[in-house]
Structure formats: structure tokens, C-alpha cells
Coordinates of C-alpha atoms and ligand atoms in Angstrom, one line a residue:
M1 CA -13.8 -26.3 26.9
I2 CA -13.7 -23.8 24.0
H3 CA -16.8 -22.1 22.6
T4 CA -17.0 -19.9 19.5
L5 CA -19.6 -17.1 19.8
Q6 CA -20.9 -14.7 17.1
L7 CA -21.9 -11.4 18.9
R8 CA -23.6 -8.3 17.7
I9 CA -23.1 -5.8 20.4
T10 CA -22.8 -2.0 21.2
P11 CA -19.4 -0.2 21.0
E12 CA -19.5 0.1 24.8
E13 CA -19.9 -3.7 25.2
A14 CA -17.2 -4.3 22.6
Y15 CA -14.5 -2.0 23.9
N16 CA -15.0 -2.2 27.7
D17 CA -13.4 -5.3 29.0
T18 CA -15.7 -5.7 31.9
L19 CA -18.8 -5.3 29.8
Y20 CA -17.4 -7.6 27.1
L21 CA -16.8 -10.3 29.8
S22 CA -20.4 -10.0 31.1
V23 CA -21.7 -10.3 27.5
L24 CA -19.7 -13.5 27.2
S25 CA -21.0 -14.9 30.4
Q26 CA -24.6 -14.0 29.5
Q27 CA -24.3 -15.6 26.1
L28 CA -22.9 -18.8 27.5
A29 CA -25.2 -18.7 30.5
V30 CA -22.2 -19.3 32.8
D31 CA -20.7 -17.4 35.8
A32 CA -18.0 -15.1 34.6
S33 CA -15.5 -16.8 37.0
R34 CA -15.6 -19.9 34.7
I35 CA -14.2 -17.9 31.8
T36 CA -10.5 -18.4 31.9
G37 CA -9.7 -16.6 28.6
Y38 CA -11.1 -15.3 25.3
R39 CA -9.7 -14.5 21.9
R40 CA -11.2 -12.2 19.4
I41 CA -11.2 -13.9 15.9
K42 CA -13.1 -11.3 13.8
E43 CA -14.4 -7.8 14.4
S44 CA -16.2 -5.2 12.2
V45 CA -18.3 -2.1 12.7
D46 CA -21.8 -2.0 11.2
A47 CA -22.9 1.6 10.9
R48 CA -25.7 1.1 8.5
N49 CA -28.4 1.9 11.0
A50 CA -27.9 5.4 12.4
R51 CA -29.5 4.7 15.8
Q52 CA -28.0 1.3 16.2
I53 CA -24.3 1.2 15.4
R54 CA -23.2 -2.3 16.2
I55 CA -19.9 -4.2 16.5
N56 CA -20.0 -7.7 15.0
S57 CA -17.5 -9.8 16.9
T58 CA -16.6 -13.5 16.6
V59 CA -14.8 -14.7 19.8
E60 CA -13.4 -18.0 21.1
V61 CA -14.1 -18.4 24.8
T62 CA -12.3 -20.9 27.1
L63 CA -14.2 -22.2 30.1
D64 CA -12.8 -24.0 33.2
E65 CA -9.3 -24.8 31.7
P66 CA -6.1 -22.9 31.1
P67 CA -6.6 -20.9 27.9
N68 CA -4.3 -21.4 24.9
L69 CA -2.4 -18.1 24.9
E70 CA -0.6 -18.8 21.6
L71 CA -2.4 -16.8 18.9
Y72 CA -0.7 -18.9 16.2
Q73 CA 2.3 -21.1 15.5
P74 CA 5.2 -18.6 15.1
I75 CA 7.3 -18.9 11.9
T76 CA 10.9 -19.8 12.4
W77 CA 13.8 -19.3 10.0
K78 CA 16.9 -21.4 9.1
S79 CA 20.5 -20.2 9.2
V80 CA 21.5 -19.7 5.6
E81 CA 25.2 -18.7 6.0
K82 CA 26.2 -21.8 4.2
A83 CA 23.2 -22.3 2.0
A84 CA 23.6 -24.1 -1.3
H85 CA 21.6 -21.4 -3.2
S86 CA 21.4 -17.6 -3.0
V87 CA 18.9 -15.2 -4.6
I88 CA 19.4 -11.6 -5.4
I89 CA 16.3 -9.5 -4.5
I90 CA 16.4 -6.1 -6.1
G91 CA 14.2 -3.8 -3.9
G92 CA 13.6 -4.2 -0.2
G93 CA 9.9 -3.2 0.0
P94 CA 7.1 -5.6 1.2
A95 CA 7.5 -7.8 -1.9
G96 CA 11.3 -8.1 -1.5
L97 CA 11.1 -8.5 2.3
F98 CA 8.5 -11.2 2.3
A99 CA 10.3 -13.0 -0.5
A100 CA 13.5 -12.9 1.6
L101 CA 11.7 -14.2 4.7
R102 CA 10.2 -17.1 2.8
L103 CA 13.5 -17.9 1.2
L104 CA 15.1 -18.0 4.7
E105 CA 12.3 -20.4 5.8
K106 CA 13.2 -22.7 3.0
G107 CA 17.0 -22.5 3.7
I108 CA 17.9 -20.3 0.7
R109 CA 20.1 -17.2 1.2
P110 CA 18.4 -13.9 0.2
I111 CA 20.6 -10.9 -0.7
I112 CA 18.4 -7.8 -0.9
V113 CA 19.9 -4.9 -2.8
E114 CA 18.1 -1.7 -2.0
R115 CA 18.8 1.8 -3.5
G116 CA 17.4 3.8 -0.5
K117 CA 18.6 4.5 3.0
E118 CA 17.7 2.9 6.3
V119 CA 14.5 4.0 8.0
R120 CA 16.0 6.7 10.4
S121 CA 18.1 8.5 7.8
R122 CA 15.2 8.3 5.4
R123 CA 12.9 10.1 7.9
R124 CA 15.3 13.1 7.7
D125 CA 14.9 13.1 3.9
L126 CA 11.1 13.0 4.3
A127 CA 11.3 16.0 6.7
L128 CA 13.4 17.9 4.2
M129 CA 11.0 17.2 1.4
N130 CA 8.1 18.4 3.5
K131 CA 9.8 21.5 4.8
S132 CA 11.9 22.6 1.8
G133 CA 10.4 20.8 -1.2
I134 CA 13.7 19.1 -2.0
V135 CA 13.2 15.5 -3.3
N136 CA 16.1 13.1 -2.8
A137 CA 15.7 10.7 -5.8
E138 CA 17.1 7.8 -3.7
S139 CA 15.4 8.4 -0.4
N140 CA 11.8 9.4 -0.2
Y141 CA 8.3 8.0 0.5
C142 CA 8.8 5.3 -2.1
F143 CA 12.5 4.4 -1.9
G144 CA 14.4 3.2 1.1
E145 CA 14.4 0.4 3.7
G146 CA 11.0 -1.3 3.5
G147 CA 10.1 0.4 0.3
A148 CA 6.8 2.4 0.0
G149 CA 5.4 0.3 2.8
T150 CA 7.6 1.9 5.6
Y151 CA 6.0 5.3 5.7
S152 CA 2.8 4.2 4.2
D153 CA -0.6 4.3 6.0
G154 CA -0.3 0.6 6.9
K155 CA -3.7 -0.5 6.0
L156 CA -3.4 -4.2 5.8
Y157 CA -6.4 -5.3 3.8
T158 CA -6.7 -6.5 0.2
R159 CA -9.2 -7.9 -2.1
S160 CA -6.6 -10.2 -3.6
S161 CA -7.5 -13.2 -1.4
K162 CA -6.7 -15.7 -4.2
R163 CA -3.1 -14.6 -4.4
G164 CA -1.9 -16.1 -1.2
N165 CA -2.5 -16.6 2.5
I166 CA -3.5 -13.2 3.9
Q167 CA -3.6 -14.5 7.5
R168 CA 0.0 -15.7 7.2
I169 CA 1.1 -12.2 6.2
L170 CA -0.8 -10.6 9.1
Q171 CA 0.7 -13.1 11.5
L172 CA 4.2 -12.2 10.2
F173 CA 3.5 -8.5 10.7
H174 CA 2.3 -9.4 14.2
Q175 CA 5.3 -11.5 14.9
F176 CA 7.5 -8.5 14.1
G177 CA 5.6 -6.2 16.4
A178 CA 2.2 -5.1 15.0
P179 CA -0.6 -5.0 17.5
D180 CA -2.9 -8.0 18.2
K181 CA -5.9 -6.2 16.6
I182 CA -4.6 -6.6 13.1
L183 CA -5.3 -10.3 13.5
Y184 CA -9.0 -9.9 13.9
Q185 CA -10.2 -6.5 12.7
S186 CA -11.9 -6.5 9.3
H187 CA -9.9 -3.5 8.2
P188 CA -6.5 -3.9 10.0
H189 CA -4.3 -0.8 10.2
I190 CA -0.9 -0.3 11.6
G191 CA -0.1 3.4 11.1
T192 CA 2.9 5.3 9.8
N193 CA 4.4 5.8 13.3
K194 CA 4.5 2.1 14.0
L195 CA 5.6 0.6 10.7
P196 CA 9.3 1.7 10.6
Q197 CA 10.2 -0.4 13.7
I198 CA 8.4 -3.4 12.3
I199 CA 10.3 -3.1 9.0
T200 CA 13.6 -2.8 10.8
A201 CA 12.8 -5.8 12.9
M202 CA 12.3 -7.8 9.7
R203 CA 15.6 -6.6 8.3
L204 CA 17.5 -7.5 11.5
E205 CA 15.9 -11.0 11.5
I206 CA 17.0 -11.6 7.9
E207 CA 20.5 -10.5 8.8
A208 CA 20.6 -12.6 12.0
H209 CA 20.0 -15.7 9.9
G210 CA 22.7 -15.0 7.4
G211 CA 20.6 -13.2 4.8
V212 CA 21.9 -9.9 3.5
Y213 CA 20.1 -6.5 3.2
L214 CA 22.3 -4.0 1.5
L215 CA 21.3 -0.3 1.6
E216 CA 22.1 2.6 -0.7
K217 CA 23.0 0.3 -3.6
K218 CA 21.0 1.2 -6.7
V219 CA 21.0 -1.5 -9.3
T220 CA 21.9 0.1 -12.6
N221 CA 22.6 -2.8 -14.9
L222 CA 21.7 -6.5 -15.4
V223 CA 24.1 -8.5 -17.5
A224 CA 22.5 -11.3 -19.5
E225 CA 24.2 -14.4 -20.9
G226 CA 21.8 -16.2 -23.2
Q227 CA 18.5 -16.7 -21.4
H228 CA 19.8 -15.8 -17.9
I229 CA 20.9 -12.8 -15.9
K230 CA 24.4 -13.6 -14.8
K231 CA 25.4 -10.3 -13.1
V232 CA 23.6 -7.6 -11.1
I233 CA 25.5 -4.4 -11.0
T234 CA 25.1 -1.4 -8.7
H235 CA 25.8 2.3 -9.2
T236 CA 29.0 1.9 -7.2
G237 CA 30.2 -0.8 -9.6
E238 CA 29.6 -3.7 -7.3
M239 CA 28.7 -6.9 -9.0
F240 CA 26.6 -9.8 -7.7
E241 CA 26.2 -13.2 -9.2
A242 CA 23.2 -15.4 -8.1
D243 CA 21.2 -18.4 -9.0
A244 CA 18.0 -16.3 -9.4
V245 CA 17.1 -12.6 -9.4
I246 CA 13.8 -11.2 -8.1
I247 CA 12.8 -7.8 -9.5
A248 CA 10.8 -6.2 -6.6
T249 CA 11.5 -2.6 -7.4
G250 CA 8.0 -1.1 -7.0
H251 CA 5.9 1.1 -9.2
S252 CA 8.2 4.1 -9.1
A253 CA 11.5 2.5 -10.4
R254 CA 11.2 4.1 -13.9
D255 CA 14.9 3.4 -14.5
I256 CA 14.3 -0.4 -14.1
Y257 CA 11.5 -0.3 -16.7
T258 CA 13.8 1.7 -19.0
L259 CA 16.7 -0.8 -18.4
F260 CA 14.3 -3.6 -19.5
H261 CA 13.1 -1.6 -22.5
D262 CA 16.6 -0.7 -23.6
N263 CA 17.6 -4.4 -23.5
H264 CA 14.5 -5.4 -25.6
W265 CA 13.3 -7.5 -22.7
L266 CA 9.5 -7.9 -22.7
L267 CA 7.3 -5.3 -21.0
E268 CA 3.7 -4.4 -21.3
A269 CA 1.8 -1.2 -20.7
K270 CA -0.6 -1.7 -17.9
P271 CA -3.8 0.4 -17.3
F272 CA -3.7 2.3 -14.1
A273 CA -5.6 5.2 -12.5
L274 CA -4.8 8.8 -12.0
G275 CA -6.6 11.8 -10.4
V276 CA -6.3 13.8 -7.2
R277 CA -6.2 13.4 -3.4
I278 CA -9.3 14.8 -1.8
E279 CA -9.4 16.0 1.8
H280 CA -12.4 16.7 4.0
P281 CA -12.6 17.6 7.7
Q282 CA -12.7 14.2 9.5
S283 CA -15.7 15.4 11.6
L284 CA -17.7 15.8 8.4
I285 CA -17.0 12.3 7.2
D286 CA -17.8 11.0 10.7
S287 CA -21.1 12.8 10.8
I288 CA -22.0 11.4 7.3
Q289 CA -21.0 7.8 8.0
Y290 CA -22.2 7.6 11.6
H291 CA -25.3 9.7 11.1
T292 CA -24.6 11.8 14.1
P293 CA -23.1 15.3 14.6
I294 CA -20.4 14.0 16.9
R295 CA -18.6 10.7 16.7
D296 CA -18.9 8.3 19.7
P297 CA -15.2 8.4 20.9
L298 CA -15.4 4.6 21.1
L299 CA -15.8 4.4 17.4
P300 CA -12.9 4.7 14.9
P301 CA -12.7 7.7 12.7
A302 CA -15.0 6.9 9.8
S303 CA -13.8 5.9 6.4
Y304 CA -15.5 5.4 3.0
S305 CA -15.0 3.6 -0.2
L306 CA -16.7 5.0 -3.3
V307 CA -16.9 3.7 -6.8
E308 CA -18.9 4.7 -9.9
Q309 CA -18.9 4.2 -13.7
V310 CA -19.2 7.4 -15.7
N311 CA -19.7 6.6 -19.4
T312 CA -18.1 3.2 -18.9
R313 CA -15.0 4.7 -17.2
G314 CA -14.4 3.9 -13.6
V315 CA -13.9 6.6 -11.0
F316 CA -13.2 5.5 -7.5
S317 CA -11.8 6.4 -4.1
F318 CA -8.4 4.9 -3.3
C319 CA -6.3 4.4 -0.2
M320 CA -8.6 6.3 2.1
C321 CA -6.8 7.6 5.2
P322 CA -9.2 8.6 8.1
G323 CA -7.4 11.0 10.5
G324 CA -4.5 11.3 8.1
I325 CA -2.4 13.7 6.2
I326 CA -1.6 14.2 2.5
A327 CA 2.1 13.6 1.8
P328 CA 4.5 14.4 -1.1
A329 CA 5.3 11.1 -2.8
A330 CA 7.4 12.2 -5.8
T331 CA 10.6 10.3 -6.5
A332 CA 12.4 12.9 -8.6
Q333 CA 12.7 16.7 -8.6
G334 CA 10.3 18.4 -11.0
E335 CA 7.3 16.0 -10.4
L336 CA 4.4 16.5 -8.1
V337 CA 2.8 13.4 -6.7
V338 CA 0.7 13.1 -3.6
N339 CA -0.4 10.2 -1.4
G340 CA -1.8 9.8 2.1
W341 CA -1.0 8.3 5.5
S342 CA -2.2 8.3 9.1
P343 CA -0.8 7.6 12.5
S344 CA -2.0 4.5 14.4
K345 CA -4.4 6.6 16.4
R346 CA -5.8 8.2 13.2
N347 CA -6.1 11.4 15.2
N348 CA -5.5 14.2 12.7
P349 CA -8.6 16.4 12.0
Y350 CA -8.5 15.5 8.3
S351 CA -9.7 12.7 6.2
N352 CA -8.1 12.2 2.8
S353 CA -8.4 9.7 0.0
G354 CA -7.3 9.3 -3.6
M355 CA -10.0 10.0 -6.1
V356 CA -8.9 8.6 -9.4
V357 CA -10.0 7.7 -12.9
Q358 CA -9.1 4.6 -15.0
V359 CA -6.5 5.3 -17.7
G360 CA -5.8 3.0 -20.7
V361 CA -3.3 2.9 -23.5
S362 CA -5.6 4.6 -26.0
D363 CA -6.0 7.5 -23.6
A364 CA -2.3 8.1 -23.4
Y365 CA -2.0 7.7 -27.2
Q366 CA -4.7 10.4 -27.7
Y367 CA -3.2 12.6 -25.1
F368 CA 0.2 12.8 -26.8
G369 CA -1.2 12.9 -30.3
S370 CA -0.8 9.8 -32.5
K371 CA 2.1 11.4 -34.4
S372 CA 4.4 11.9 -31.5
V373 CA 4.2 8.5 -29.9
D374 CA 4.1 4.8 -30.7
A375 CA 0.9 3.0 -29.6
D376 CA 2.9 -0.2 -29.0
D377 CA 5.4 1.5 -26.7
P378 CA 5.2 -0.4 -23.4
L379 CA 6.3 2.7 -21.5
L380 CA 3.5 4.9 -23.0
L381 CA 1.4 5.0 -19.8
M382 CA 4.5 5.6 -17.7
R383 CA 5.4 8.6 -19.9
F384 CA 1.8 9.8 -19.6
Q385 CA 1.9 9.5 -15.8
Q386 CA 5.2 11.4 -15.7
A387 CA 4.0 14.1 -18.0
I388 CA 1.0 14.9 -15.8
E389 CA 3.2 14.9 -12.7
Q390 CA 5.6 17.3 -14.3
K391 CA 2.8 19.6 -15.4
A392 CA 1.4 19.6 -11.9
F393 CA 4.9 20.6 -10.5
L394 CA 5.1 23.6 -12.9
V395 CA 1.5 24.7 -12.2
G396 CA 2.2 24.5 -8.5
S397 CA 5.1 26.9 -9.0
G398 CA 7.8 24.5 -7.9
N399 CA 9.1 23.4 -4.5
L400 CA 6.3 20.8 -4.2
I401 CA 3.6 23.4 -3.6
A402 CA 0.6 21.4 -4.8
P403 CA -2.0 22.8 -7.2
A404 CA -5.4 22.5 -5.5
Q405 CA -9.0 23.5 -5.9
R406 CA -12.1 23.6 -3.7
M407 CA -14.2 20.6 -4.6
T408 CA -17.3 22.7 -5.3
D409 CA -15.4 25.1 -7.5
F410 CA -13.9 22.1 -9.5
V411 CA -17.4 20.7 -10.0
R412 CA -18.7 24.2 -11.1
K413 CA -15.6 24.7 -13.3
Q414 CA -14.8 27.9 -11.6
P415 CA -11.4 29.1 -10.1
S416 CA -11.1 29.0 -6.3
T417 CA -10.4 32.3 -4.7
S418 CA -9.5 30.7 -1.5
L419 CA -8.7 27.2 -0.3
P420 CA -9.7 25.2 2.8
V421 CA -6.9 24.5 5.3
C422 CA -5.1 21.4 4.2
S423 CA -2.8 18.9 5.9
Y424 CA -0.3 18.9 3.1
I425 CA 2.8 20.4 4.7
P426 CA 4.7 21.9 1.6
G427 CA 1.6 24.0 1.0
T428 CA -1.2 24.3 -1.6
Q429 CA -1.8 26.9 -4.3
A430 CA -5.3 27.6 -5.8
C431 CA -5.4 26.6 -9.4
D432 CA -7.7 25.3 -12.1
L433 CA -7.2 21.5 -12.0
D434 CA -8.5 21.4 -15.6
A435 CA -5.2 23.0 -16.5
I436 CA -3.3 19.9 -15.3
L437 CA -5.7 16.9 -15.8
P438 CA -6.6 15.8 -19.3
N439 CA -10.3 16.4 -20.1
F440 CA -11.3 12.8 -19.9
I441 CA -10.0 12.6 -16.3
A442 CA -11.3 16.0 -15.2
N443 CA -14.7 15.4 -16.6
T444 CA -15.0 11.9 -15.2
L445 CA -13.9 13.2 -11.8
R446 CA -16.4 16.0 -11.9
E447 CA -19.3 13.6 -12.6
G448 CA -17.9 11.2 -10.0
C449 CA -17.9 14.0 -7.4
K450 CA -21.6 14.7 -8.1
L451 CA -22.5 11.0 -7.9
F452 CA -20.5 10.5 -4.7
G453 CA -22.3 13.6 -3.3
K454 CA -25.6 11.8 -3.8
K455 CA -24.4 8.6 -2.3
M456 CA -22.9 10.3 0.8
K457 CA -25.0 13.4 1.6
G458 CA -22.6 16.2 2.5
Y459 CA -19.5 14.7 0.7
L460 CA -19.7 17.3 -2.1
T461 CA -18.9 20.4 -0.1
D462 CA -16.9 23.6 -0.2
A463 CA -15.1 22.3 2.9
A464 CA -13.2 19.8 0.7
I465 CA -10.0 20.4 -1.2
M466 CA -8.7 18.5 -4.2
V467 CA -4.9 18.3 -4.5
A468 CA -3.0 17.2 -7.6
T469 CA -1.8 14.6 -8.5
E470 CA -2.6 11.2 -7.2
S471 CA -0.7 9.3 -9.9
R472 CA 1.2 6.4 -8.3
T473 CA -1.9 4.2 -7.7
S474 CA -0.4 1.2 -9.3
S475 CA 2.2 0.4 -11.9
P476 CA 1.7 1.7 -15.4
V477 CA 3.9 -1.1 -16.7
R478 CA 3.8 -4.9 -16.3
I479 CA 6.8 -7.1 -16.5
P480 CA 5.3 -10.3 -17.9
R481 CA 6.0 -13.7 -16.3
H482 CA 5.2 -17.3 -16.9
P483 CA 1.9 -18.1 -15.0
E484 CA 3.3 -21.0 -13.1
K485 CA 7.1 -20.8 -13.1
L486 CA 6.7 -17.0 -12.4
T487 CA 9.8 -16.3 -14.5
H488 CA 10.2 -13.7 -17.2
P489 CA 9.5 -15.1 -20.7
Q490 CA 13.0 -14.3 -22.0
L491 CA 15.0 -14.5 -18.8
G492 CA 14.7 -17.9 -17.2
N493 CA 16.2 -17.0 -13.8
V494 CA 14.4 -13.6 -13.4
Y495 CA 11.3 -13.4 -11.2
P496 CA 9.3 -10.1 -11.7
C497 CA 7.5 -9.5 -8.3
G498 CA 5.2 -7.2 -6.4
E499 CA 3.6 -4.0 -7.3
G500 CA 6.2 -2.7 -9.8
A501 CA 6.0 -5.8 -11.9
G502 CA 2.2 -5.5 -11.9
Y503 CA 1.2 -8.3 -9.6
A504 CA 0.2 -6.5 -6.5
G505 CA -1.6 -3.3 -5.4
G506 CA -0.7 -2.7 -1.8
I507 CA 1.3 -4.0 1.1
V508 CA -0.4 -7.3 1.7
S509 CA -0.7 -8.3 -1.9
A510 CA 2.9 -7.4 -2.5
A511 CA 4.0 -9.4 0.5
M512 CA 1.9 -12.4 -0.8
D513 CA 3.5 -12.1 -4.2
G514 CA 6.9 -12.0 -2.6
E515 CA 6.1 -15.3 -0.9
S516 CA 4.7 -16.8 -4.2
V517 CA 7.9 -16.0 -6.1
A518 CA 10.1 -17.4 -3.3
N519 CA 8.0 -20.6 -3.3
A520 CA 8.5 -20.9 -7.1
I521 CA 12.3 -20.4 -6.8
A522 CA 12.5 -23.0 -4.0
E523 CA 10.5 -25.5 -6.1
R524 CA 12.8 -24.9 -9.0
F525 CA 15.9 -25.6 -6.8
G526 CA 14.2 -28.8 -5.5
Y527 CA 13.4 -27.7 -2.0
P528 CA 10.4 -29.4 -0.3
K529 CA 7.1 -27.7 -0.9
K530 CA 6.1 -27.0 2.7
Ligands
FAD601 C1 2.3 7.3 1.4 C2 1.9 6.0 1.0 C3 0.8 5.3 1.7 C4 0.4 4.0 1.3 N1 -0.5 3.4 2.1 C5 -0.8 2.1 1.9 C6 -1.7 1.4 2.7 O1 -2.3 2.0 3.7 N2 -2.0 0.1 2.5 C7 -1.4 -0.5 1.4 O2 -1.7 -1.7 1.2 N3 -0.5 0.1 0.6 C8 -0.2 1.4 0.8 N4 0.7 2.0 0.0 C9 1.2 1.3 -1.1 C10 2.3 0.3 -0.7 O3 3.3 0.9 0.1 C11 2.8 -0.4 -1.9 O4 1.8 -1.1 -2.6 C12 3.8 -1.5 -1.5 O5 4.9 -1.0 -0.7 C13 4.4 -2.2 -2.7 O6 5.4 -3.1 -2.4 P1 6.6 -3.5 -3.3 O7 7.5 -4.3 -2.5 O8 6.0 -4.2 -4.5 O9 7.3 -2.2 -3.8 P2 7.9 -0.9 -3.0 O10 7.3 -0.9 -1.6 O11 7.7 0.2 -3.9 O12 9.4 -1.3 -2.9 C14 10.3 -1.3 -4.0 C15 11.7 -1.0 -3.5 O13 12.6 -1.2 -4.5 C16 13.6 -0.3 -4.4 N5 14.2 0.0 -5.7 C17 13.7 0.5 -6.8 N6 14.6 0.6 -7.8 C18 15.7 0.0 -7.4 C19 17.0 -0.2 -7.9 N7 17.2 0.1 -9.2 N8 17.9 -0.8 -7.2 C20 17.7 -1.2 -5.9 N9 16.5 -1.0 -5.3 C21 15.5 -0.4 -6.0 C22 12.9 1.0 -3.9 O14 13.8 1.8 -3.2 C23 11.9 0.4 -2.9 O15 12.4 0.3 -1.6 C24 1.1 3.3 0.3 C25 2.1 4.0 -0.4 C26 2.5 5.2 0.0 C27 3.7 5.9 -0.8

């Protein structure tokens, strides 16, 4: 017999198997020997009450009969060597990978064309970037096998629940090697050290079923005939012909946006957010969030999510990484971009998060001065983003040394004479962030810092450092598409997909969008819906 229980228990009871079992037997009023198995369904930490931190746990308990050990029905794939249809997927990030897996499920052959390197060679390029400040424009935190997802933090939660089946995406990650806990925790996290193996396992599965995942092939041209793309051409001159083309190139593929623009194919400027990455000692964030000087080792390093409106403009924390480090995420030399990640144990002594401000087309227009730019330019926000990144690079005196300021100095508008120790390996240099950020961003951030300091007592502190620039929060460009067919309005066999096309903002939503686009293609080719 299976019982579902809702528990509200202490961390000790939740994370000690013996104690957990005794809670289950008490709740069901049965002897523990009758419990043959249990499966956690949901779990979240409730730290609202300082003296009573509780774990909310939903669990399925089996009594007196063999438990069902299968967590879910695993997904299987068809062999597509001789498939009737093939699809070119430009970009092998989460959107491209999950589109490929879904196409395989349907019996359609995916051919992924990816500009970057496989995960291990890519790791060497990341090391070089961190140590020497040299950016490989084809192999970095954004480009390479698995896209920006591979060396990301691996937080697998999203607010886009309407865009697809989140649980299916989590199950697929689990099927490829992610730990069980991602299936039930309210804020699932994999960690940068575990993601690369999972991504490689996905690629190998695609290849084992007759799909193709080509590396170090940058798409440089798309040849149209009438309303269709007929040929996809790479930098080495290779040419592919396909029934459909998925554009899953991520938010940093500026050359793809430029290619569309040069061909007069529709694009739209898309509002995004820009600011800094802020880093605190993790112990400080723990003490604020758990209301105790020292975190109970049973509890995870604390996180936060902050949002405020300042004069109708949003300022918010973004991609918070407890126990993480700040990483250089530029995709070209001469730009300074930062992001954050953490290992699965989240055991670094720092806590970092993006702290960013909404940016719209009119902001970029004013920034450049109305005479020098065209307000209708769909790439205006991309140009704005790049201009700030280049400015930050120059202020940081090159080699990816990041301009930074003590949080309290930034709020007081005074230069920092020293900086807190920071996890960012290429190094930081004290500067006035107002020299990089446009006024509307700097002033909104300043007010945001004050408001966040009131919400989280101790957050506004001289122990925190703000590092420029957090600029790749989402795509500054949208590639429009038909709401149901998901095709580009002018190119009937082109499917804009994932974060770069403006339809996702993170790993899970990009993966779900990949699946949606694959479903739309399968439907068009007449494959059964299921
Ligand atoms: C350091 C870091 C930490 C992050 N942490 C998280 C997190 O914790 N949780 C979360 O949800 N998200 C996180 N993200 C964001 C997440 O990685 C992205 O939202 C997600 O990867 C977007 O998926 P995508 O497939 O749409 O695009 P991408 O992952 O960007 O993939 C696009 C791919 O296209 C390839 N490409 C581009 N141009 C071409 C071309 N011309 N020819 C061939 N290939 C091309 C690129 O090389 C790349 O591999 C993080 C990102 C970074 C950089």
C-alpha cells in the first residue's frame, strides 16, 4: 500500500535516514519494519522563523509490499540513421540538445552544428582565460559543447512553467546522470563540476542513435531560396542541406544576429537587464537568511532573491550562486563580462549574484545620442550591451581584470581605496563604477542597494564587492516567430529557438523551448503528436 505524507520536520529529521524513517513510522502509526520503501516527491527549506527552521517534505511511503523503485518511465530514442527527415540545429546548448533528443524520440535525424570545442578542450580554454585573460572567441563560458549550460551553475529552476513540461526536463537530466535530488528539491542544482559529464552523455546518446553533433564548425552563412533556407554553410566551407533549420545559437552569437540583419530578415530589439555581479562572504548571507551567526551544517548555503522598483524601473538579483565564484564570461577579446557558478557542494566561502537593472530601447537611444543611431535598429540594444562591456574592459586596464567597487563606496558615490577579497580569478581593480555604467543604471542600482539593505539587514555592507559587468542576462535581440508554427515570419523552414532567439532565460526554459520547436517540426512533417 502506498501513502503520501506531507511533513514539516527539522533539518536533522529530514537529512538523517534513521530519523526520517522514524518520522514516517510515527506519522503512519506503523512499525518501521513495515516500511519497505519511500520516495521524496517535493522538498523545500522554510527559514522564515529564526528559531524554527523547517523542511517541508512530501513523501510517498510503501508499506508491506515491494516498493516501485522506478522513479519515472525512462525516455527511449529511435535509431535515425535512415530517417526520412533531417534537421540542422545550429548551436549545441540546452535548446539545441533538447531539440535533438526530442527529434530522435520522434524518429527525425538531428544534425547539430556547434562552433565551440568538446567539453575537455574547452576546460583548457577556460583555464587560460582565468589565468592569462586570453579569450578564445570560439571556446569560452558561452561557446562549446553544451553551450552556456555546460560550465554554468546548473540551477534547474524556472518560472516559465507554461512553456513546457519542467518535470520531463529534470527527468532527462537525471536520466543522463544528475543526482536524484533534482527530482524533488524546490530549487534543484547540479553544479559546474557535474554538468560537463551529463552534457557529454547527451551528445553520445544522440550519436549512438544516428544523430550528428559536429564540433568546431561555426555557421557563417545561410543561403535562402525564396522563403526557405536551402543551405547552411560553415567557416570551413562545409555545406549542409536540410528539411528544417533550428537557430539555437544563444544570446552571445552576435554574428548570427548580424547575419540576419544583413539579409534583411526580421529581428526585434528585446529589452534586457544590465548591471554588476555582487559578492558577499557566504557566512554573512547565511547569518542573514538563517538568523544565526553560524549555519547549521545540515542546511544548504543560503541564497536570496531580491527585486525592487525604483522610479518604475526594475532592479533585481539574478542567477544567485551560493558558495560560488565569479567567472569571466566574455566571448571576444576587448569585452568584460562576468557571470557566476558554483560546484555541486556550493562550498566556496563566497556568495555572488547578478544585480541588474532593466534596459529598454529608449535607454540605448538616449545613451548613444539620437543623432548617431537609428531608433528602429533591431540591434540597438546589442550595440549598447557591447559598448558597456568594451568600456568596462578598458577601465579594467585589459586582460580581463575587472573594474570593481566596494558596495558601500558605490552607494556613497566615493572611490574605493581598497577592495574586499574576491573569488574572480583574473583579478579586480578598484574603480568608480559610475565611469562605466550609464547614469540610469548606476543610480537605480544605488537605490536598489539601499532598499535591499533594508529588506535583508546586513546586506548593504563594506564586506561586499560589486564587479562590472553583468551584461549577458538574456538576449538583447528577439528573432520573431509564428506563435503556433514557431517558424520565422519570412523563412518558413527556420525555427528560432532558446535564449538567443528570445524565448528562454535559463537552462530549463531553453530545453523546454528546444522540445517545443522539435514538436512543431515533427507535426509539420506529419509525425504522430505523442
Ligand atoms: C557562468 C554561467 C552560469 C549560468 N548559470 C545558470 C544557472 O544556474 N541556471 C540557468 O538556468 N542558467 C544559467 N546560465 C544561463 C544558461 O546557461 C543559458 O540560459 C542556456 O545555456 C541557454 O541555452 P541555449 O541553448 O538557448 O543557448 P546557449 O547555451 O548559449 O547555446 C548556444 C550555442 O550555440 C553555439 N553557437 C553560437 N553561434 C554559432 C554559430 N554561428 N555556429 C555554430 N554554433 C553557434 C554556441 O557555441 C553555443 O554552444 C548560466 C550561464 C553562464 C555563462
